[in-house]
Coordinates of C-alpha atoms and ligand atoms in Angstrom, one line a residue:
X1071 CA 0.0 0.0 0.0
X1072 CA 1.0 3.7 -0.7
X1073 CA 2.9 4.9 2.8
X1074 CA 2.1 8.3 2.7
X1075 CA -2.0 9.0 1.8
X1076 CA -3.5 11.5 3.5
X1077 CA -5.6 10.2 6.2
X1078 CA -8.1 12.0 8.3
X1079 CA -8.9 10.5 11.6
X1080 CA -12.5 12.1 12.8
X1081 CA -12.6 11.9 16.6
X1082 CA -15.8 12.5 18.8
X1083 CA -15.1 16.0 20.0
X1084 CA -15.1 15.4 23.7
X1085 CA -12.0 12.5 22.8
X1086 CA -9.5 15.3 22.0
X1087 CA -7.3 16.2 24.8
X1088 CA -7.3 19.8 24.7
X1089 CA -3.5 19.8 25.8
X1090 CA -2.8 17.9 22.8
X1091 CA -5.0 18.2 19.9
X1092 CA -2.9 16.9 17.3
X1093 CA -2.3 13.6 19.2
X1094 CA 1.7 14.1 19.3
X1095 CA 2.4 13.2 22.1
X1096 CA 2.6 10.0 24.1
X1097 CA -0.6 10.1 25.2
X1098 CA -2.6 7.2 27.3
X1099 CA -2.1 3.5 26.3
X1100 CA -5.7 3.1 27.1
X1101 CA -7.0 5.5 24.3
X1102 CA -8.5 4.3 21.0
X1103 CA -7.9 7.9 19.1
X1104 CA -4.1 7.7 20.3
X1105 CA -3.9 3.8 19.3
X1106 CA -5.2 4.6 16.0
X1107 CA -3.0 7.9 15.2
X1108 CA 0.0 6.5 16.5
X1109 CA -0.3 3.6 14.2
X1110 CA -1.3 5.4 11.0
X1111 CA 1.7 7.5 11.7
X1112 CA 3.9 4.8 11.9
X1113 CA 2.9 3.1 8.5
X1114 CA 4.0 6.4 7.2
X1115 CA 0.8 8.0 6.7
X1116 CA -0.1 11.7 7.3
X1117 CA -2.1 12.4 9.7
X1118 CA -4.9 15.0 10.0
X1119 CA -7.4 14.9 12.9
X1120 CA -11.2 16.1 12.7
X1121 CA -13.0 16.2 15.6
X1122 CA -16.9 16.0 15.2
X1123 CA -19.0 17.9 17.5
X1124 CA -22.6 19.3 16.7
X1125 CA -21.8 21.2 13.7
X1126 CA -22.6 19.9 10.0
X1127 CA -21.4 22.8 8.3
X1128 CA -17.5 22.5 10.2
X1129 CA -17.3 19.1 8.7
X1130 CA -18.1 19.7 5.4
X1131 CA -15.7 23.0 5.4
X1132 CA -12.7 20.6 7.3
X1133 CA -12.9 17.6 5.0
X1134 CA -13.1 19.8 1.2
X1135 CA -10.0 21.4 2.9
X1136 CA -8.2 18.7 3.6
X1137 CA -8.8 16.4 0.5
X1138 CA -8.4 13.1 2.4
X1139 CA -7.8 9.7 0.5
X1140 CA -9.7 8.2 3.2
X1141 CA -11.0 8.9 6.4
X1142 CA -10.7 6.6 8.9
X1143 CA -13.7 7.0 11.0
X1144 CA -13.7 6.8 14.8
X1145 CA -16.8 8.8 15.5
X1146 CA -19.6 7.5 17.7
X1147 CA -21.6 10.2 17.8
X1148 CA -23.0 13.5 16.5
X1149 CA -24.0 15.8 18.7
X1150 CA -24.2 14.0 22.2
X1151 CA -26.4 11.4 20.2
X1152 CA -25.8 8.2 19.4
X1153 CA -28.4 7.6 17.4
X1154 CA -26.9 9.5 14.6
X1155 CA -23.6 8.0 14.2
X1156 CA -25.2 6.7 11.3
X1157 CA -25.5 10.2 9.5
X1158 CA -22.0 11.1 9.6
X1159 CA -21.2 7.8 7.6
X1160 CA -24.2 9.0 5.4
X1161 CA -23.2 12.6 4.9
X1162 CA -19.5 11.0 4.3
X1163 CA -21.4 9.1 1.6
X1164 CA -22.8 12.0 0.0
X1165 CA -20.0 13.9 0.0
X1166 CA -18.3 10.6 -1.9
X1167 CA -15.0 10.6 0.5
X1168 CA -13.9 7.1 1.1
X1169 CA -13.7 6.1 4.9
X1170 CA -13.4 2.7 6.8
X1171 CA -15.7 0.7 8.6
X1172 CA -19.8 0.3 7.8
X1173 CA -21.5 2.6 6.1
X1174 CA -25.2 4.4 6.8
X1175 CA -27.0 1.5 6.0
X1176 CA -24.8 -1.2 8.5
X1177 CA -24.9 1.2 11.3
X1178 CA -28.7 2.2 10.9
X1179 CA -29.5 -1.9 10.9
X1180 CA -27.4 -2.5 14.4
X1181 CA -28.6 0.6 16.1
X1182 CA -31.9 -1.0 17.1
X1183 CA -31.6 -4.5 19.1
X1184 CA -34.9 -5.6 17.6
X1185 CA -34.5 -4.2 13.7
X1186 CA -31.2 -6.6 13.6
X1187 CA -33.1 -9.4 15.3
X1188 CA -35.9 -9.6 12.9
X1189 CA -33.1 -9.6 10.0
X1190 CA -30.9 -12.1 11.7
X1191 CA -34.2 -13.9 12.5
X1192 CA -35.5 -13.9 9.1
X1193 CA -32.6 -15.4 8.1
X1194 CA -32.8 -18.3 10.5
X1195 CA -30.3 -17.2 12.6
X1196 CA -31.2 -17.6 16.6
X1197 CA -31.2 -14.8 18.9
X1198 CA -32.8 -15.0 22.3
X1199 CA -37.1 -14.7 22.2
X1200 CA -37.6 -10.9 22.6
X1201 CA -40.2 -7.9 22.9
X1202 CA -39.9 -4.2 22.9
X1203 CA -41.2 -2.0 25.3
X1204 CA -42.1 1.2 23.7
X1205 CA -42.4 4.5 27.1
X1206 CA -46.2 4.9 27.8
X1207 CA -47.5 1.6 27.1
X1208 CA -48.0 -1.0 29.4
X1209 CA -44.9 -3.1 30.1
X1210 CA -46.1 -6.5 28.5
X1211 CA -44.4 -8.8 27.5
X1212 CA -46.2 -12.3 25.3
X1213 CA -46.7 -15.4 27.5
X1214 CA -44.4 -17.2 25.0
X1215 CA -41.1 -15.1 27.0
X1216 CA -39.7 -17.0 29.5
X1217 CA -38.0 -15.6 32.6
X1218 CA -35.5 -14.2 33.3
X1219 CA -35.4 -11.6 31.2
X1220 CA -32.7 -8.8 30.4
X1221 CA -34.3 -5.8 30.0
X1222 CA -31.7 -3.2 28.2
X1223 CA -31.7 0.2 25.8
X1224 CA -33.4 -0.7 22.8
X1225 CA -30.4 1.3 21.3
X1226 CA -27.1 1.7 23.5
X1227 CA -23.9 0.8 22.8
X1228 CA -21.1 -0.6 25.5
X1229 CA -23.2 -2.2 27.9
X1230 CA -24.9 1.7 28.9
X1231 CA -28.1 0.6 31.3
X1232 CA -27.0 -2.7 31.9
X1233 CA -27.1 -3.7 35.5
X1234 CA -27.3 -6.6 37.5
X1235 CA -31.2 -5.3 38.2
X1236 CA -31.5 -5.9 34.4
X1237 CA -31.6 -9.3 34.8
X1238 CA -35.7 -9.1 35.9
X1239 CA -37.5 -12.7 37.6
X1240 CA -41.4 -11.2 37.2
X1241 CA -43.4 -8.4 35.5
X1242 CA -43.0 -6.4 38.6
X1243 CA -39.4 -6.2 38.0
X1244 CA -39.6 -5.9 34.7
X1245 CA -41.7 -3.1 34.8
X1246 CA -39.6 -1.4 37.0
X1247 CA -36.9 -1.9 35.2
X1248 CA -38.3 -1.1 31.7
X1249 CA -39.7 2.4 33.2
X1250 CA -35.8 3.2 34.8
X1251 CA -34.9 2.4 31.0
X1252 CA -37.6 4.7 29.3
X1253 CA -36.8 7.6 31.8
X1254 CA -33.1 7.8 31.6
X1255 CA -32.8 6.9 28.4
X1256 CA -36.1 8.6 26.7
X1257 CA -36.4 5.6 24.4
X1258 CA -37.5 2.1 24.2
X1259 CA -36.5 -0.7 25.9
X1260 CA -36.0 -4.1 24.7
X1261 CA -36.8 -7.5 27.0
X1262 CA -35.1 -10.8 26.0
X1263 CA -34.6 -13.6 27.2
X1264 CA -31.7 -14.9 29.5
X1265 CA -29.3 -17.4 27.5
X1266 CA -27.4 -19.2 29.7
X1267 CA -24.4 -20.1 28.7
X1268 CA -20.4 -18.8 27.3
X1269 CA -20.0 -15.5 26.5
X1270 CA -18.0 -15.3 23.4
X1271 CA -16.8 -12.0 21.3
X1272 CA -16.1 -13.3 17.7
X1273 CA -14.5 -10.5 15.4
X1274 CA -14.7 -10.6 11.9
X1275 CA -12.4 -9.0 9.1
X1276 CA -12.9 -7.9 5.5
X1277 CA -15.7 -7.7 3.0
X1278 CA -16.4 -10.6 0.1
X1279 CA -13.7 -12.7 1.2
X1280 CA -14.0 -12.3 5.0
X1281 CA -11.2 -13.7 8.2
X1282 CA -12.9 -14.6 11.2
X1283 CA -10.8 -14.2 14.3
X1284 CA -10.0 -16.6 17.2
X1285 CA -12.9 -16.2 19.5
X1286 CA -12.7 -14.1 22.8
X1287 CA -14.5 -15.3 26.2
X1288 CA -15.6 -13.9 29.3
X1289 CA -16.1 -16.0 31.9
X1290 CA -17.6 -15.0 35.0
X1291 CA -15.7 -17.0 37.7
X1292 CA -17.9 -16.4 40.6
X1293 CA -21.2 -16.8 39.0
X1294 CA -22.5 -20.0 41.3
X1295 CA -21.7 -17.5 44.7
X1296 CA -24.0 -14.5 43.6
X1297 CA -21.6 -13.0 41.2
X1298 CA -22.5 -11.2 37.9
X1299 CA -23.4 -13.2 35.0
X1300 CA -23.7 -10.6 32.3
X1301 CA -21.6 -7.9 31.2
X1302 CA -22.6 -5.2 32.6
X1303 CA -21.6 -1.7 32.1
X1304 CA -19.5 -2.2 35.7
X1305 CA -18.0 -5.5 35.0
X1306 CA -16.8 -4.2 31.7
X1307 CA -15.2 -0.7 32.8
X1308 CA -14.2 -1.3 36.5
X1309 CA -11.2 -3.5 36.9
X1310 CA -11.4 -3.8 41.0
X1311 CA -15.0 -5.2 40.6
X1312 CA -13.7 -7.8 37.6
X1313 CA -11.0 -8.7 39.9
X1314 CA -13.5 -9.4 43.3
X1315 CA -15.4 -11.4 40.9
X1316 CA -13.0 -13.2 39.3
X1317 CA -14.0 -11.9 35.9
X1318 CA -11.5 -13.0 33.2
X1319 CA -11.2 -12.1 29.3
X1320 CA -9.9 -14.7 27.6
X1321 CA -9.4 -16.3 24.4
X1322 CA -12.3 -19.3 23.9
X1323 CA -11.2 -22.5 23.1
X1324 CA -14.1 -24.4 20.7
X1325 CA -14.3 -27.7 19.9
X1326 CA -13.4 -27.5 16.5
X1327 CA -17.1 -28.5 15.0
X1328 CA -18.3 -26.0 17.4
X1329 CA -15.2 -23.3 16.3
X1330 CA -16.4 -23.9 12.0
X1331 CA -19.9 -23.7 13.3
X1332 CA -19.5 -20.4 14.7
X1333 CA -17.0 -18.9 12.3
X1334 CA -20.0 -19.9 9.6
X1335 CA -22.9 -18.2 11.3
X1336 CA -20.4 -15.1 12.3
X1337 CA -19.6 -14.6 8.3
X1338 CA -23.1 -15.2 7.6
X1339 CA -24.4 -12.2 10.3
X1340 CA -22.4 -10.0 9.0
X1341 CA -22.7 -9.9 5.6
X1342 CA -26.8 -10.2 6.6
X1343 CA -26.2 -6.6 8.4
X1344 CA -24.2 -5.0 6.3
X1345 CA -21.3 -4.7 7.9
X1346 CA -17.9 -3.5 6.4
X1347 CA -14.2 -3.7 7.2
X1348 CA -14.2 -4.8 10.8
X1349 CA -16.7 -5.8 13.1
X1350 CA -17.6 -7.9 16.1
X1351 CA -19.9 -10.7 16.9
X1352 CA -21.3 -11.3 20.8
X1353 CA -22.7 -14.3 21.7
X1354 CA -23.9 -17.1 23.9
X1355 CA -23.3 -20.4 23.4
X1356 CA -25.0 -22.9 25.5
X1357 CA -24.4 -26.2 27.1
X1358 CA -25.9 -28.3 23.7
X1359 CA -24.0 -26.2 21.5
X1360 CA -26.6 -23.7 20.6
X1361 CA -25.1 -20.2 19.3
X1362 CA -27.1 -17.4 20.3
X1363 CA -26.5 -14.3 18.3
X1364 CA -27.0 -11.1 21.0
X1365 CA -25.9 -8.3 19.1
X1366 CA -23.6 -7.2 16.1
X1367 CA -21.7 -4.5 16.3
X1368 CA -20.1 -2.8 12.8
X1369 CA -17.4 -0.5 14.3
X1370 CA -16.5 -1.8 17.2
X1371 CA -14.1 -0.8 19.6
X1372 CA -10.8 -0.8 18.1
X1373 CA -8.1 0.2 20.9
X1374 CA -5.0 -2.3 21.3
X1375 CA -6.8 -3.9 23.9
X1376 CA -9.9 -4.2 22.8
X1377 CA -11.4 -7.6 21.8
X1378 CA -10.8 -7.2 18.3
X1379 CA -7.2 -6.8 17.6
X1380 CA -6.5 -8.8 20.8
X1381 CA -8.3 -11.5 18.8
X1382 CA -5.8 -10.1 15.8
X1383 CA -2.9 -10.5 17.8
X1384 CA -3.7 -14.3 18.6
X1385 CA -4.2 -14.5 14.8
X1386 CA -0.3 -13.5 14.1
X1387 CA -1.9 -9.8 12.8
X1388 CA -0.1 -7.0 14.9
X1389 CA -1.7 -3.5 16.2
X1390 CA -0.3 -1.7 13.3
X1391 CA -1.4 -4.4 10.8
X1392 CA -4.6 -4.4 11.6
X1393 CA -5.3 -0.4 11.2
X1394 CA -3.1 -1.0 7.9
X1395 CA -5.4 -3.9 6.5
X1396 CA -8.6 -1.8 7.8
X1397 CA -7.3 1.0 5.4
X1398 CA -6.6 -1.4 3.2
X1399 CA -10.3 -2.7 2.9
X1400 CA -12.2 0.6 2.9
X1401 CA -9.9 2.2 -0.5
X1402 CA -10.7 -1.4 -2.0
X1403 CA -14.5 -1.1 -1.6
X1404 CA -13.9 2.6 -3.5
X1405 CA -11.6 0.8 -6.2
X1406 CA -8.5 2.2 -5.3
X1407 CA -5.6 -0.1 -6.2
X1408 CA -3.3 -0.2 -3.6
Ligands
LIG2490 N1 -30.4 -12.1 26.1 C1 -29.3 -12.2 26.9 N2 -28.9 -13.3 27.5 C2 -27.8 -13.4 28.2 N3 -27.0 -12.3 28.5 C3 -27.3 -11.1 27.9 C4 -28.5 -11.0 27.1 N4 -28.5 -9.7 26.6 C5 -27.5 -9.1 27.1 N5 -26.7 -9.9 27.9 C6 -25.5 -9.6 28.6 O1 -25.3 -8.2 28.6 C7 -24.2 -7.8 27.8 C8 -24.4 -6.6 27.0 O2 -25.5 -6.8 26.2 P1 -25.5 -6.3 24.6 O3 -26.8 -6.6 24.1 O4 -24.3 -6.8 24.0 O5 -25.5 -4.7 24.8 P2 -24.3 -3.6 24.5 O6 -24.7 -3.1 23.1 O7 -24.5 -2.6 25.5 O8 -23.0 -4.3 24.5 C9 -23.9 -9.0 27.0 O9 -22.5 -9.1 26.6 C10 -24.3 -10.2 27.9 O10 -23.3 -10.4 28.9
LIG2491 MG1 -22.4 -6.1 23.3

């Protein structure tokens, strides 16, 4: 590939450290804008950052300026909503600029919980029994759900209103729980059923011919002594609590039946939701082997350790390799040869 295209990272806003806007210097390991920057910089590239706030009109100005042959696209947000992340790829579309990861119509199909289930569904792909819980209507749920339930966002990201208490045992609790939802979050909720069973991450890479990496797994160590069974947004963000409940992220290790079966049903969700580049898989599996599809989620998180290119880093792909091959994919989806 060309070392040195110009390559415009756009950031949320709120991620640029106001002591070091440009990203120059060694900034915190933990930091998915400085994992990315660094590592474009390194391949040779040069760098321009765009941060993305509230204002259409800045981003149109910033990007005929700078002429990018690609944007790599780290936004996850417009305007303190979530919801739109899906018109910045659009309005990246109409302004024809190439940029990695899913485009309008990938993001807009994983935003809602349910939306993805009927497709995957449809499909004959299984995803735990499920009903939505629009705010102002009773909180009812058909006879045919069975308890527990997990009562979340019908449209968050990163495990955002997931709590223990979102596990619910009877439509006391899940009423409860579905009203904290719909307050908080002035949107639906979404009630599904509890899948016991492993929690596996599967991350997937490419478009057409696609590389599915080796499965991640959380395991939740103290589950049988009144320890947390899901990932919530706690266990995923506080290390004290993952290490009081002997939480571990891990790779998973599949019997190899198991291991195809998965890959197959991985490749076969994601090219169902339109997803591009890189994405991510999150699962159940239970004790007969059954794979549960939970969610699908086009760009995921993509620090250096973050599921994904941990699972690229078990796969022999380095940190620097993996944001190469990323660029890589999104200028082939625009024709470029590289
Ligand atoms: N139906 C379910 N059965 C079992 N666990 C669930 C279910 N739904 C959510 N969870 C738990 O909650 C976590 C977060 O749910 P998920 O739907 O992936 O939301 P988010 O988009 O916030 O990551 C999952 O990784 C899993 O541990
Ligand atoms: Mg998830």
């Amino acid at each position: 590939m060309r070392k040195n295209l110009a390559v415009t990272v756009m950031v949320d806003s709120p991620c640029i450290p106001q002591e070091d806007p440009e990203f120059a210097k060694r900034g915190p390991s933990d930091s998915t804008e400085y994992n990315v920057i660094r590592a474009l910089r390194w391949l040779g590239h040069r760098v321009r950052i765009l941060g993305v706030g509230n204002d259409v009109a800045a981003i149109i100005a910033a990007l005929t300026e700078q002429q990018p042959d690609v944007v790599f696209n780290l936004t996850e947000q417009f305007g303190d909503d979530r919801q739109k992340d899906s018109n910045i790829a659009a309005l990246l579309e109409m302004m024809a600029v190439p940029f990695t990861g899913s485009g309008a119509l990938g993001l807009t199909l994983c935003r809602s919980k349910a939306l993805c289930k009927q497709l995957l569904v449809a499909h004959r792909l299984r995803v735990p029994g499920y009903a939505v819980l629009p705010p102002g209507a009773a909180a009812l749920v058909p006879r045919s759900l069975k308890y527990p339930l997990v009562v979340k966002p019908l449209y968050e990201d990163g495990s955002d209103g997931i709590a223990n208490a979102s596990l619910v045992r009877s439509e006391n609790e899940l009423r409860e729980r579905a009203a904290m939802v719909h307050e908080r979050f002035q949107q639906p909720a979404i009630a599904e059923e509890y899948i016991e069973g492993r929690e596996l991450y599967v991350s997937v890479l490419g478009n057409g011919r696609l590389t599915v990496l080796p499965p991640r797994e959380l395991t939740f160590g103290n589950s049988d002594n009144g320890g947390p069974v899901m990932a919530t947004y706690r266990l995923k963000w506080d290390k004290a609590y993952q290490e009081k409940w002997k939480i571990k992220f891990g790779f998973g290790d599949l019997e190899p039946s198991v291991d195809q079966q998965v890959a197959r049903l991985c490749k076969k969700a994601y090219r169902l939701l339109q997803i591009r580049d890189y994405g991510r898989l999150d699962l159940r599996l239970t004790d007969n082997n059954m794979v549960y599809i939970l969610e699908a989620n086009p760009n995921p998180n993509i620090g250096r350790d973050d599921e994904l290119a941990q699972s690229a880093s078990k796969a022999g792909i380095g940190y620097a390799a993996l944001i190469s091959r990323i660029v890589r994919f999104a200028l082939r989806r625009y024709g470029t040869v590289l």
